[in-house]
Coordinates of N, CA and C in Angstrom, one line a residue:
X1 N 18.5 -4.8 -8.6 CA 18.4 -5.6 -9.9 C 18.3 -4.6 -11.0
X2 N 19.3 -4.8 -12.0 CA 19.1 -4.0 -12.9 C 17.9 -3.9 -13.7
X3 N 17.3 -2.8 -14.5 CA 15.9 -2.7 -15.1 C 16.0 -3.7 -16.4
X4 N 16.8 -4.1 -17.2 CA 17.0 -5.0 -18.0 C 16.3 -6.5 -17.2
X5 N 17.1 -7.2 -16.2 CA 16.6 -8.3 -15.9 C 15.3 -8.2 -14.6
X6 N 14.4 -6.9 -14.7 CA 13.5 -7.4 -13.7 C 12.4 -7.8 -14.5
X7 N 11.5 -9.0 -13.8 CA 10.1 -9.2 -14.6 C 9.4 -8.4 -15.0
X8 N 9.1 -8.5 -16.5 CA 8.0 -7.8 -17.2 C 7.1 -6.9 -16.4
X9 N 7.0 -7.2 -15.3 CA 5.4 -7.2 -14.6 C 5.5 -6.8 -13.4
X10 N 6.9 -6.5 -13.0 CA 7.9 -6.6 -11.7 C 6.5 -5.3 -11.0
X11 N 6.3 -4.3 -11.3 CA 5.7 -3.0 -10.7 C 4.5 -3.7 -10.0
X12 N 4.0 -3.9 -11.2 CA 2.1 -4.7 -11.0 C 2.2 -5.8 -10.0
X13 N 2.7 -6.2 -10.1 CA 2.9 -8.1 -9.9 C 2.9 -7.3 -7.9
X14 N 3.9 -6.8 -7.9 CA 4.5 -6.4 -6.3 C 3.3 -5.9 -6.1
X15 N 2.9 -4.5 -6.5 CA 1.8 -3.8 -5.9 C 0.7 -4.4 -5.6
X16 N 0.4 -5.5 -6.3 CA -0.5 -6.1 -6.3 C -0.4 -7.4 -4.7
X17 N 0.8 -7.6 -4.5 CA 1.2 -8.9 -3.9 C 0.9 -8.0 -2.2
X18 N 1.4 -6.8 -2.6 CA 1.7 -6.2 -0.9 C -0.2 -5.2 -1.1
X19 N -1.0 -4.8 -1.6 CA -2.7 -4.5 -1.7 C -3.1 -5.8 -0.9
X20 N -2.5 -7.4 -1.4 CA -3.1 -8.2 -1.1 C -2.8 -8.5 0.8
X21 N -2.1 -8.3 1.0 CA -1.0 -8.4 2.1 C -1.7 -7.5 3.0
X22 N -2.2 -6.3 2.9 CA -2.8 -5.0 3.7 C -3.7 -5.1 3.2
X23 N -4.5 -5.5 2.6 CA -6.3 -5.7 2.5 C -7.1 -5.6 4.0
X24 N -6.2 -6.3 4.6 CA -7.0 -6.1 6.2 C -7.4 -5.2 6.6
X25 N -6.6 -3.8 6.5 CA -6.6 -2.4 6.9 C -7.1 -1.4 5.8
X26 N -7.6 -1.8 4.5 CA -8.4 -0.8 3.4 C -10.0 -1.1 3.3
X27 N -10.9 -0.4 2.8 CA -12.0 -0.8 2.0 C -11.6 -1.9 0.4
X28 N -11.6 -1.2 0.3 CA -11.2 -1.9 -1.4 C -10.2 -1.5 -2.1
X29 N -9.5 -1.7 -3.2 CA -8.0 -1.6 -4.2 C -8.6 -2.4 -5.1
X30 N -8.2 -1.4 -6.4 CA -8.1 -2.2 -7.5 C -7.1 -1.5 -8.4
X31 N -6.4 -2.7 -9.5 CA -5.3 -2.0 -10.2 C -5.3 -1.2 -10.9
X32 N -5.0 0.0 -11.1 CA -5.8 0.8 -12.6 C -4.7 1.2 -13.9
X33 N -3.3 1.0 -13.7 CA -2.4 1.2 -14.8 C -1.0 0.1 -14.3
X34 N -0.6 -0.4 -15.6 CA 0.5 -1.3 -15.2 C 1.2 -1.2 -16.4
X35 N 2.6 -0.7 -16.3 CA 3.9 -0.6 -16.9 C 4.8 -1.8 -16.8
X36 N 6.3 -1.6 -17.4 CA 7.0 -2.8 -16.8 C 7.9 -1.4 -15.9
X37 N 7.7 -0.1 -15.7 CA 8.4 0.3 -14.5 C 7.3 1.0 -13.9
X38 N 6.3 1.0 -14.0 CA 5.2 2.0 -13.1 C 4.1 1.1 -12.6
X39 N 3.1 1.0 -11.7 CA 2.1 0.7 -11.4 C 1.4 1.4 -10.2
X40 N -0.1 1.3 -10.9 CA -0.8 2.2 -9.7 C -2.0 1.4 -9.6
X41 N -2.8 1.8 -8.5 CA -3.9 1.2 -7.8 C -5.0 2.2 -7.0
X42 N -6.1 2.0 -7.5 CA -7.4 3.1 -6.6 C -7.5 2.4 -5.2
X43 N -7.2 2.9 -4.7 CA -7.7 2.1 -2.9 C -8.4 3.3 -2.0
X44 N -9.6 2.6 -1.9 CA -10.5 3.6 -0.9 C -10.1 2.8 0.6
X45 N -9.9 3.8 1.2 CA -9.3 3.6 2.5 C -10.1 3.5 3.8
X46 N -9.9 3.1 4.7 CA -11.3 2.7 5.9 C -12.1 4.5 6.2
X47 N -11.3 4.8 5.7 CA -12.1 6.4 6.3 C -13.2 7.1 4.9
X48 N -12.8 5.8 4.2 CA -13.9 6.2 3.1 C -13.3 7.0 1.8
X49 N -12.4 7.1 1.8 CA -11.8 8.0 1.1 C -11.3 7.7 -0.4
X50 N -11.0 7.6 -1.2 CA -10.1 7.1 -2.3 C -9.0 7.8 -2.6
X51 N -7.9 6.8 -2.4 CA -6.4 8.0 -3.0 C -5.9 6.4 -4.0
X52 N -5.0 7.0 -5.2 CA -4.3 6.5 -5.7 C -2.4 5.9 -5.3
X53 N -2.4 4.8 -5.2 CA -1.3 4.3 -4.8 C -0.1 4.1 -6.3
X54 N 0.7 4.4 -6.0 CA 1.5 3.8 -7.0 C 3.3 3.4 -6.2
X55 N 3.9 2.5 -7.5 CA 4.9 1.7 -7.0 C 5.6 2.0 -8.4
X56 N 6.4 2.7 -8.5 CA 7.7 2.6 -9.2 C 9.4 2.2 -8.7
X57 N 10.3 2.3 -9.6 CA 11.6 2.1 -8.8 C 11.8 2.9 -7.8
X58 N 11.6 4.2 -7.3 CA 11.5 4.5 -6.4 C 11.5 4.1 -5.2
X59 N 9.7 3.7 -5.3 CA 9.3 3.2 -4.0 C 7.5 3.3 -4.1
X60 N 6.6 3.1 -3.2 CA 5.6 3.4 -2.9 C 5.1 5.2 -3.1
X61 N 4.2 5.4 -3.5 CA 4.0 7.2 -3.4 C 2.5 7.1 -3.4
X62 N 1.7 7.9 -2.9 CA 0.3 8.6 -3.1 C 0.7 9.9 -4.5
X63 N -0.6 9.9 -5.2 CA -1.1 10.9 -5.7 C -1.4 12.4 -5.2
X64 N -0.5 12.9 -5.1 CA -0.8 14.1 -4.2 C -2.3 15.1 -4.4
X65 N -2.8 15.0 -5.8 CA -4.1 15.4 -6.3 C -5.2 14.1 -5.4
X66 N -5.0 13.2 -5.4 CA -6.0 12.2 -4.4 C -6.0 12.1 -2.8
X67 N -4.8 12.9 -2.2 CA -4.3 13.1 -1.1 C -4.3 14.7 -0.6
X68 N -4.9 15.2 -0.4 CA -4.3 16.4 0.1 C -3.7 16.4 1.6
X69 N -2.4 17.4 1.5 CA -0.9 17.4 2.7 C 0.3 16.7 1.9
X70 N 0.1 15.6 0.9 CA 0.9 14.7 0.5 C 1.5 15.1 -0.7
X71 N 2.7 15.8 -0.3 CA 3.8 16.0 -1.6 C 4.4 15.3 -2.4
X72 N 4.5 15.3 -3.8 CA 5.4 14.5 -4.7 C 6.3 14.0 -4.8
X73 N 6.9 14.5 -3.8 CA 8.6 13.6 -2.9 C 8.6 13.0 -2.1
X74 N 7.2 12.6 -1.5 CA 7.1 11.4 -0.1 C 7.0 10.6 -0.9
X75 N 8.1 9.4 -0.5 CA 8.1 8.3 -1.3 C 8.5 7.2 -0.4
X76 N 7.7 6.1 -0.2 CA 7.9 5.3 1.2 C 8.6 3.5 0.7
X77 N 9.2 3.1 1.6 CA 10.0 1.7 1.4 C 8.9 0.5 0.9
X78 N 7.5 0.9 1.8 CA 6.8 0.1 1.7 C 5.2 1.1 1.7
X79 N 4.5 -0.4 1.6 CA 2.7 0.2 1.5 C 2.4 0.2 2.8
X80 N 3.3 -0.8 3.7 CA 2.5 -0.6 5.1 C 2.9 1.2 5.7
X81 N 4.3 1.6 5.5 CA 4.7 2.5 6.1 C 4.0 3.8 5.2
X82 N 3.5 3.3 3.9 CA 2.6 4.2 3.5 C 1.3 4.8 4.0
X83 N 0.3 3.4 4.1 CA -0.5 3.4 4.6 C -0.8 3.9 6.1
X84 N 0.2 3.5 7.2 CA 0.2 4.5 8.0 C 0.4 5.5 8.4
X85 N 1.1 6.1 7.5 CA 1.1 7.5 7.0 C -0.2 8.7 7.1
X86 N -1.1 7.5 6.0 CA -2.3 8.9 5.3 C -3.8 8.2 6.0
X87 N -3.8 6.8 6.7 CA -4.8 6.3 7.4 C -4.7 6.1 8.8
X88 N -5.3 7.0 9.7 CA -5.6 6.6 11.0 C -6.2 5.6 11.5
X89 N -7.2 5.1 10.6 CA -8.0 3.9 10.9 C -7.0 2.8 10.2
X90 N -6.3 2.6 9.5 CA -5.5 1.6 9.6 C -5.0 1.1 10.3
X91 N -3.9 2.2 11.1 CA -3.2 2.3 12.4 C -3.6 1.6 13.2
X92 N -4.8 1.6 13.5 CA -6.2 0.8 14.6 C -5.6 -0.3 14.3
X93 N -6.4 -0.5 12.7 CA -6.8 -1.9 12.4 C -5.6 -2.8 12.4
X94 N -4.2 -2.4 12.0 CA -2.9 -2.7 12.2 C -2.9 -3.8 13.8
X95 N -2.6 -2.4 14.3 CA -2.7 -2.7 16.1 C -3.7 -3.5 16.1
X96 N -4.9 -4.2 16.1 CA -6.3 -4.8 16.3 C -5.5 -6.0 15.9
X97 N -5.3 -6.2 15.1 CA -5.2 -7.1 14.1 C -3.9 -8.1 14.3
X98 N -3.3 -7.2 15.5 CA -1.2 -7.7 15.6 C -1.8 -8.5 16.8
X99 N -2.8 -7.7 17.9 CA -3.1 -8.0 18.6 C -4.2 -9.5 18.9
X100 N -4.9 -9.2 18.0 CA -5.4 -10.9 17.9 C -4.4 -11.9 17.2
X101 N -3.7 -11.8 16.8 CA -2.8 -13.2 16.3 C -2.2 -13.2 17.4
X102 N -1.3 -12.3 18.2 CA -0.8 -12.6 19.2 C -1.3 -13.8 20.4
X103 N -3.2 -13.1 20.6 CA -3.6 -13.9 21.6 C -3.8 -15.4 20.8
X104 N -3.9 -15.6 19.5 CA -4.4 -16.7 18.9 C -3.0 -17.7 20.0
X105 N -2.0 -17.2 19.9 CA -0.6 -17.7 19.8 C -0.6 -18.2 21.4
X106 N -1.4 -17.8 22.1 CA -0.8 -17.8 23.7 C -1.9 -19.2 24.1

């Protein structure tokens, strides 16, 4: 989509939609800056930690100053494949979590 016709809010609006979406697997997120091409979000992660998330046209990226290992060019498709990335306890919680809906299902 060209940057002319995406929503005002296109950055925020998404980051916000997929935080809500993976809430299962963090402590807490909240939004802290919103552009009509940038948005970022504080999210302390199950291991206690707090890194900054952000979503531009790119893609998903961590703050490499709120991450240490995490370079300025890892830039991921999504928040899930982010978040598996820099959280081990997510990973868990993922798996835990795939796994009870499953049995809900049987």
């Amino acid at each position: 989509m060209p940057p002319s016709s995406a929503p005002p809010n296109f950055c925020a609006d998404e980051l916000q939609r997929a935080l809500k979406e993976q809430a299962f697997g963090v402590a807490t997120f909240a939004m802290t800056e919103a552009t009509p091409l940038h948005a970022a979000a504080s999210v302390t992660l199950l291991e206690e930690c707090t890194i900054t998330v952000s979503l531009s046209r790119a893609g998903y990226a961590v703050d490499p100053t709120t991450s240490p290992g995490m370079g300025p060019e890892a830039v991921f498709e999504s928040l899930e494949n982010l978040l598996q990335t820099v959280s081990p306890l997510y990973q868990r919680k993922l798996h835990s979590t795939l796994l009870q809906r499953l049995e809900k299902l049987s």
